[in-house]
């Protein structure tokens, strides 16, 4: 997709962070933009910013985990603009906690949003992308869709699943000869609110976990991440690593194979907060 002028781009999770910057930058390149989020205040702010740019925008509250709602949303967007060229399945949540401390419902919640949200968005919009004659699917995995980390089993499971789903879709579109390109995005530490809005298992302090991510791991701004992703769309790249950390650690996994697990586990002893014997339950809202 070399030119975004007149194209219709859909961005989920557009109420803040990378989703907001993707919507703003696509609009600046001439795209018509459909945005959604579960956070009404954040969504309204993104809509206001887009309209200040003079963009044509469709805005709707949406929980990507609700399949029927996503299917209806796709129909509404296509009817509103007359076509859809690009879907960026960006919405996501996080959870920190060891396997033995993470409850089934916490795994289910992360999978519902981070994996099934991607499947729902892809399936709902794919017929419209094919019909457009110039379509593109962008699914946000993660650096944690390339390597696993202790305390991130729920997020790892979802993001590895997104990677497998997206890479399979890429091959299917080529085999079928459909006019749809596919990109899997693997961001490293991005300066967004995802860590601050994450849940944690009992025994972990949510604030300390978020501060660790923000101070030591989040290196790339969301605006810069959006620039990198949009360049990858323009070049029809099937895979994009966002941030120097993602590139370095991807090389580590490729070169070292499963040895990276030993390295990670040793680093985690120094860096990651341990569970407190006195449980603390987080009630932080998720975006």
mmCIF file of C-alpha atoms in Angstrom, residues 39-271:
data_model
loop_
_atom_site.group_PDB
_atom_site.id
_atom_site.type_symbol
_atom_site.label_atom_id
_atom_site.label_comp_id
_atom_site.label_asym_id
_atom_site.label_seq_id
_atom_site.Cartn_x
_atom_site.Cartn_y
_atom_site.Cartn_z
ATOM 1 C CA UNK A 39 -12.185 3.916 26.853
ATOM 2 C CA UNK A 40 -14.715 6.634 25.919
ATOM 3 C CA UNK A 41 -12.618 9.557 27.166
ATOM 4 C CA UNK A 42 -9.523 8.449 25.288
ATOM 5 C CA UNK A 43 -11.525 7.704 22.161
ATOM 6 C CA UNK A 44 -13.184 11.124 22.237
ATOM 7 C CA UNK A 45 -9.786 12.786 22.573
ATOM 8 C CA UNK A 46 -8.398 10.908 19.577
ATOM 9 C CA UNK A 47 -11.473 11.818 17.552
ATOM 10 C CA UNK A 48 -11.043 15.479 18.483
ATOM 11 C CA UNK A 49 -7.387 15.421 17.446
ATOM 12 C CA UNK A 50 -8.229 13.793 14.120
ATOM 13 C CA UNK A 51 -10.933 16.315 13.335
ATOM 14 C CA UNK A 52 -8.527 19.136 14.129
ATOM 15 C CA UNK A 53 -6.334 17.687 11.371
ATOM 16 C CA UNK A 54 -9.312 17.841 9.028
ATOM 17 C CA UNK A 55 -9.594 14.057 8.844
ATOM 18 C CA UNK A 56 -12.745 12.179 7.924
ATOM 19 C CA UNK A 57 -13.302 9.950 10.946
ATOM 20 C CA UNK A 58 -15.696 7.277 12.171
ATOM 21 C CA UNK A 59 -15.505 6.693 15.945
ATOM 22 C CA UNK A 60 -17.160 3.958 17.971
ATOM 23 C CA UNK A 61 -16.822 2.368 21.397
ATOM 24 C CA UNK A 62 -15.878 -1.262 20.895
ATOM 25 C CA UNK A 63 -14.719 -4.239 22.908
ATOM 26 C CA UNK A 64 -12.760 -6.357 20.434
ATOM 27 C CA UNK A 65 -13.392 -9.458 22.539
ATOM 28 C CA UNK A 66 -17.119 -9.275 21.700
ATOM 29 C CA UNK A 67 -17.299 -11.061 18.352
ATOM 30 C CA UNK A 68 -20.798 -10.094 17.279
ATOM 31 C CA UNK A 69 -20.064 -6.465 18.071
ATOM 32 C CA UNK A 70 -16.901 -6.583 15.944
ATOM 33 C CA UNK A 71 -18.767 -8.169 13.026
ATOM 34 C CA UNK A 72 -21.423 -5.465 13.205
ATOM 35 C CA UNK A 73 -18.722 -2.809 13.506
ATOM 36 C CA UNK A 74 -17.047 -3.993 10.295
ATOM 37 C CA UNK A 75 -20.350 -3.750 8.429
ATOM 38 C CA UNK A 76 -20.983 -0.265 9.844
ATOM 39 C CA UNK A 77 -17.540 1.033 8.850
ATOM 40 C CA UNK A 78 -17.809 -0.417 5.345
ATOM 41 C CA UNK A 79 -21.257 1.096 4.905
ATOM 42 C CA UNK A 80 -20.100 4.469 6.255
ATOM 43 C CA UNK A 81 -17.067 4.810 3.978
ATOM 44 C CA UNK A 82 -18.082 2.520 1.116
ATOM 45 C CA UNK A 83 -14.953 0.377 1.443
ATOM 46 C CA UNK A 84 -12.187 -0.700 3.844
ATOM 47 C CA UNK A 85 -8.531 -1.013 2.844
ATOM 48 C CA UNK A 86 -6.628 -1.440 6.093
ATOM 49 C CA UNK A 87 -7.303 -3.005 9.475
ATOM 50 C CA UNK A 88 -4.789 -2.554 12.278
ATOM 51 C CA UNK A 89 -5.683 -4.901 15.125
ATOM 52 C CA UNK A 90 -3.856 -2.979 17.815
ATOM 53 C CA UNK A 91 -6.033 -3.237 20.956
ATOM 54 C CA UNK A 92 -4.380 -5.127 23.782
ATOM 55 C CA UNK A 93 -4.080 -5.624 27.532
ATOM 56 C CA UNK A 94 -1.425 -7.132 29.796
ATOM 57 C CA UNK A 95 -1.166 -9.217 32.950
ATOM 58 C CA UNK A 96 1.838 -9.954 35.137
ATOM 59 C CA UNK A 97 2.018 -13.045 37.329
ATOM 60 C CA UNK A 98 3.626 -16.457 37.564
ATOM 61 C CA UNK A 99 1.703 -19.450 36.239
ATOM 62 C CA UNK A 100 1.072 -20.811 39.715
ATOM 63 C CA UNK A 101 -0.433 -17.471 40.789
ATOM 64 C CA UNK A 102 -2.355 -16.536 37.639
ATOM 65 C CA UNK A 103 -6.034 -17.473 37.706
ATOM 66 C CA UNK A 104 -7.833 -19.069 34.772
ATOM 67 C CA UNK A 105 -10.031 -16.003 34.377
ATOM 68 C CA UNK A 106 -6.928 -13.818 34.002
ATOM 69 C CA UNK A 107 -5.608 -16.024 31.193
ATOM 70 C CA UNK A 108 -9.017 -15.951 29.545
ATOM 71 C CA UNK A 109 -9.259 -12.171 29.700
ATOM 72 C CA UNK A 110 -5.876 -11.614 28.088
ATOM 73 C CA UNK A 111 -6.561 -14.221 25.405
ATOM 74 C CA UNK A 112 -10.018 -12.787 24.698
ATOM 75 C CA UNK A 113 -8.618 -9.323 23.959
ATOM 76 C CA UNK A 114 -5.089 -9.937 22.684
ATOM 77 C CA UNK A 115 -5.702 -13.060 20.598
ATOM 78 C CA UNK A 116 -9.414 -13.402 19.907
ATOM 79 C CA UNK A 117 -9.665 -9.645 19.374
ATOM 80 C CA UNK A 118 -7.158 -10.019 16.535
ATOM 81 C CA UNK A 119 -9.000 -13.003 15.069
ATOM 82 C CA UNK A 120 -12.341 -11.205 15.358
ATOM 83 C CA UNK A 121 -11.032 -8.068 13.666
ATOM 84 C CA UNK A 122 -9.271 -9.987 10.907
ATOM 85 C CA UNK A 123 -12.236 -12.224 10.116
ATOM 86 C CA UNK A 124 -14.747 -9.372 10.261
ATOM 87 C CA UNK A 125 -12.844 -7.079 7.889
ATOM 88 C CA UNK A 126 -11.152 -9.578 5.575
ATOM 89 C CA UNK A 127 -14.019 -9.829 3.047
ATOM 90 C CA UNK A 128 -14.018 -6.041 2.707
ATOM 91 C CA UNK A 129 -10.236 -5.916 2.317
ATOM 92 C CA UNK A 130 -10.357 -8.502 -0.464
ATOM 93 C CA UNK A 131 -13.183 -6.623 -2.184
ATOM 94 C CA UNK A 132 -11.234 -3.339 -2.001
ATOM 95 C CA UNK A 133 -8.600 -4.610 -4.430
ATOM 96 C CA UNK A 134 -5.851 -3.105 -2.250
ATOM 97 C CA UNK A 135 -6.150 -4.431 1.297
ATOM 98 C CA UNK A 136 -3.808 -4.866 4.223
ATOM 99 C CA UNK A 137 -4.064 -6.628 7.597
ATOM 100 C CA UNK A 138 -1.748 -5.484 10.386
ATOM 101 C CA UNK A 139 -1.786 -7.539 13.572
ATOM 102 C CA UNK A 140 0.090 -6.433 16.665
ATOM 103 C CA UNK A 141 2.018 -9.249 18.285
ATOM 104 C CA UNK A 142 4.960 -8.276 20.488
ATOM 105 C CA UNK A 143 8.596 -8.886 21.246
ATOM 106 C CA UNK A 144 6.931 -11.301 23.676
ATOM 107 C CA UNK A 145 5.574 -13.115 20.626
ATOM 108 C CA UNK A 146 9.186 -13.959 19.784
ATOM 109 C CA UNK A 147 10.601 -14.793 23.194
ATOM 110 C CA UNK A 148 8.983 -15.785 26.460
ATOM 111 C CA UNK A 149 9.492 -14.021 29.775
ATOM 112 C CA UNK A 150 8.846 -15.173 33.335
ATOM 113 C CA UNK A 151 5.720 -13.609 34.763
ATOM 114 C CA UNK A 152 4.288 -13.036 31.271
ATOM 115 C CA UNK A 153 2.788 -16.424 30.433
ATOM 116 C CA UNK A 154 -0.669 -15.010 29.650
ATOM 117 C CA UNK A 155 0.682 -12.228 27.445
ATOM 118 C CA UNK A 156 3.246 -14.549 25.844
ATOM 119 C CA UNK A 157 0.579 -17.120 25.030
ATOM 120 C CA UNK A 158 -1.632 -14.527 23.347
ATOM 121 C CA UNK A 159 1.155 -12.819 21.409
ATOM 122 C CA UNK A 160 2.725 -16.080 20.210
ATOM 123 C CA UNK A 161 -0.760 -17.057 19.031
ATOM 124 C CA UNK A 162 -1.135 -13.766 17.153
ATOM 125 C CA UNK A 163 2.193 -14.390 15.443
ATOM 126 C CA UNK A 164 1.210 -17.891 14.303
ATOM 127 C CA UNK A 165 -2.225 -16.768 13.152
ATOM 128 C CA UNK A 166 -0.813 -13.824 11.189
ATOM 129 C CA UNK A 167 2.026 -15.716 9.540
ATOM 130 C CA UNK A 168 -0.450 -18.378 8.417
ATOM 131 C CA UNK A 169 -2.789 -15.697 7.059
ATOM 132 C CA UNK A 170 0.078 -14.124 5.093
ATOM 133 C CA UNK A 171 0.745 -17.413 3.324
ATOM 134 C CA UNK A 172 -2.930 -18.051 2.636
ATOM 135 C CA UNK A 173 -3.401 -14.651 0.995
ATOM 136 C CA UNK A 174 -0.451 -15.336 -1.321
ATOM 137 C CA UNK A 175 -1.668 -18.829 -2.214
ATOM 138 C CA UNK A 176 -5.193 -17.572 -2.933
ATOM 139 C CA UNK A 177 -3.893 -14.621 -4.943
ATOM 140 C CA UNK A 178 -5.989 -12.179 -2.938
ATOM 141 C CA UNK A 179 -5.039 -8.480 -3.142
ATOM 142 C CA UNK A 180 -4.335 -8.359 0.597
ATOM 143 C CA UNK A 181 -0.951 -7.915 2.240
ATOM 144 C CA UNK A 182 -0.347 -9.006 5.820
ATOM 145 C CA UNK A 183 2.044 -7.624 8.441
ATOM 146 C CA UNK A 184 2.842 -8.962 11.895
ATOM 147 C CA UNK A 185 4.180 -6.285 14.241
ATOM 148 C CA UNK A 186 6.563 -7.073 17.109
ATOM 149 C CA UNK A 187 7.048 -3.977 19.293
ATOM 150 C CA UNK A 188 9.625 -3.979 22.058
ATOM 151 C CA UNK A 189 9.224 -1.651 25.025
ATOM 152 C CA UNK A 190 6.923 1.163 23.872
ATOM 153 C CA UNK A 191 6.098 4.193 25.999
ATOM 154 C CA UNK A 192 2.368 3.616 26.391
ATOM 155 C CA UNK A 193 -0.010 3.065 29.296
ATOM 156 C CA UNK A 194 -0.258 -0.708 28.850
ATOM 157 C CA UNK A 195 1.873 -1.534 31.905
ATOM 158 C CA UNK A 196 0.125 1.039 34.084
ATOM 159 C CA UNK A 197 -3.241 -0.411 33.092
ATOM 160 C CA UNK A 198 -2.227 -4.050 33.465
ATOM 161 C CA UNK A 199 -3.514 -6.408 36.104
ATOM 162 C CA UNK A 200 -1.226 -8.452 38.330
ATOM 163 C CA UNK A 201 -1.610 -11.691 40.235
ATOM 164 C CA UNK A 202 -1.912 -11.721 44.006
ATOM 165 C CA UNK A 203 1.366 -11.042 45.731
ATOM 166 C CA UNK A 204 2.566 -8.525 43.123
ATOM 167 C CA UNK A 205 2.498 -4.765 43.457
ATOM 168 C CA UNK A 206 0.987 -3.346 40.280
ATOM 169 C CA UNK A 207 2.580 0.074 40.723
ATOM 170 C CA UNK A 208 6.105 -1.330 41.127
ATOM 171 C CA UNK A 209 5.679 -3.600 38.117
ATOM 172 C CA UNK A 210 4.486 -0.694 35.964
ATOM 173 C CA UNK A 211 7.333 1.555 37.131
ATOM 174 C CA UNK A 212 9.885 -1.111 36.213
ATOM 175 C CA UNK A 213 8.492 -1.293 32.689
ATOM 176 C CA UNK A 214 8.229 2.483 32.244
ATOM 177 C CA UNK A 215 11.697 3.289 33.610
ATOM 178 C CA UNK A 216 13.814 0.376 32.377
ATOM 179 C CA UNK A 217 12.059 -1.305 29.467
ATOM 180 C CA UNK A 218 10.006 1.293 27.553
ATOM 181 C CA UNK A 219 12.504 2.887 25.165
ATOM 182 C CA UNK A 220 10.547 3.755 22.025
ATOM 183 C CA UNK A 221 7.863 6.441 21.852
ATOM 184 C CA UNK A 222 4.459 5.474 20.514
ATOM 185 C CA UNK A 223 4.820 8.099 17.767
ATOM 186 C CA UNK A 224 8.090 6.552 16.581
ATOM 187 C CA UNK A 225 6.542 3.078 16.748
ATOM 188 C CA UNK A 226 3.661 4.261 14.556
ATOM 189 C CA UNK A 227 6.125 5.676 12.008
ATOM 190 C CA UNK A 228 7.934 2.337 11.797
ATOM 191 C CA UNK A 229 4.681 0.389 11.387
ATOM 192 C CA UNK A 230 3.378 2.700 8.662
ATOM 193 C CA UNK A 231 6.658 2.390 6.750
ATOM 194 C CA UNK A 232 6.295 -1.388 6.953
ATOM 195 C CA UNK A 233 2.771 -1.131 5.525
ATOM 196 C CA UNK A 234 4.030 1.070 2.671
ATOM 197 C CA UNK A 235 6.705 -1.507 1.881
ATOM 198 C CA UNK A 236 4.329 -4.483 2.298
ATOM 199 C CA UNK A 237 6.659 -6.092 4.823
ATOM 200 C CA UNK A 238 5.296 -9.294 6.384
ATOM 201 C CA UNK A 239 7.166 -8.756 9.648
ATOM 202 C CA UNK A 240 8.386 -5.661 11.487
ATOM 203 C CA UNK A 241 10.422 -5.308 14.664
ATOM 204 C CA UNK A 242 9.820 -2.049 16.520
ATOM 205 C CA UNK A 243 12.666 -0.729 18.660
ATOM 206 C CA UNK A 244 16.313 -1.602 19.113
ATOM 207 C CA UNK A 245 15.427 -3.947 21.983
ATOM 208 C CA UNK A 246 13.151 -5.979 19.714
ATOM 209 C CA UNK A 247 15.872 -6.271 17.069
ATOM 210 C CA UNK A 248 18.607 -7.265 19.520
ATOM 211 C CA UNK A 249 16.519 -9.822 21.367
ATOM 212 C CA UNK A 250 15.188 -11.288 18.125
ATOM 213 C CA UNK A 251 18.802 -11.916 17.119
ATOM 214 C CA UNK A 252 19.460 -13.488 20.524
ATOM 215 C CA UNK A 253 16.632 -15.968 20.002
ATOM 216 C CA UNK A 254 17.696 -16.733 16.432
ATOM 217 C CA UNK A 255 21.338 -17.259 17.385
ATOM 218 C CA UNK A 256 20.912 -18.958 20.717
ATOM 219 C CA UNK A 257 17.739 -20.958 20.278
ATOM 220 C CA UNK A 258 16.341 -22.184 23.557
ATOM 221 C CA UNK A 259 19.480 -20.980 25.351
ATOM 222 C CA UNK A 260 17.793 -17.562 25.580
ATOM 223 C CA UNK A 261 15.521 -19.037 28.260
ATOM 224 C CA UNK A 262 18.516 -19.578 30.541
ATOM 225 C CA UNK A 263 19.767 -16.031 29.912
ATOM 226 C CA UNK A 264 16.315 -14.555 30.531
ATOM 227 C CA UNK A 265 15.784 -16.464 33.742
ATOM 228 C CA UNK A 266 19.094 -15.188 35.127
ATOM 229 C CA UNK A 267 18.306 -11.588 34.173
ATOM 230 C CA UNK A 268 14.827 -11.885 35.637
ATOM 231 C CA UNK A 269 16.245 -12.723 39.064
ATOM 232 C CA UNK A 270 17.901 -9.282 39.068
ATOM 233 C CA UNK A 271 15.272 -7.206 37.326
#
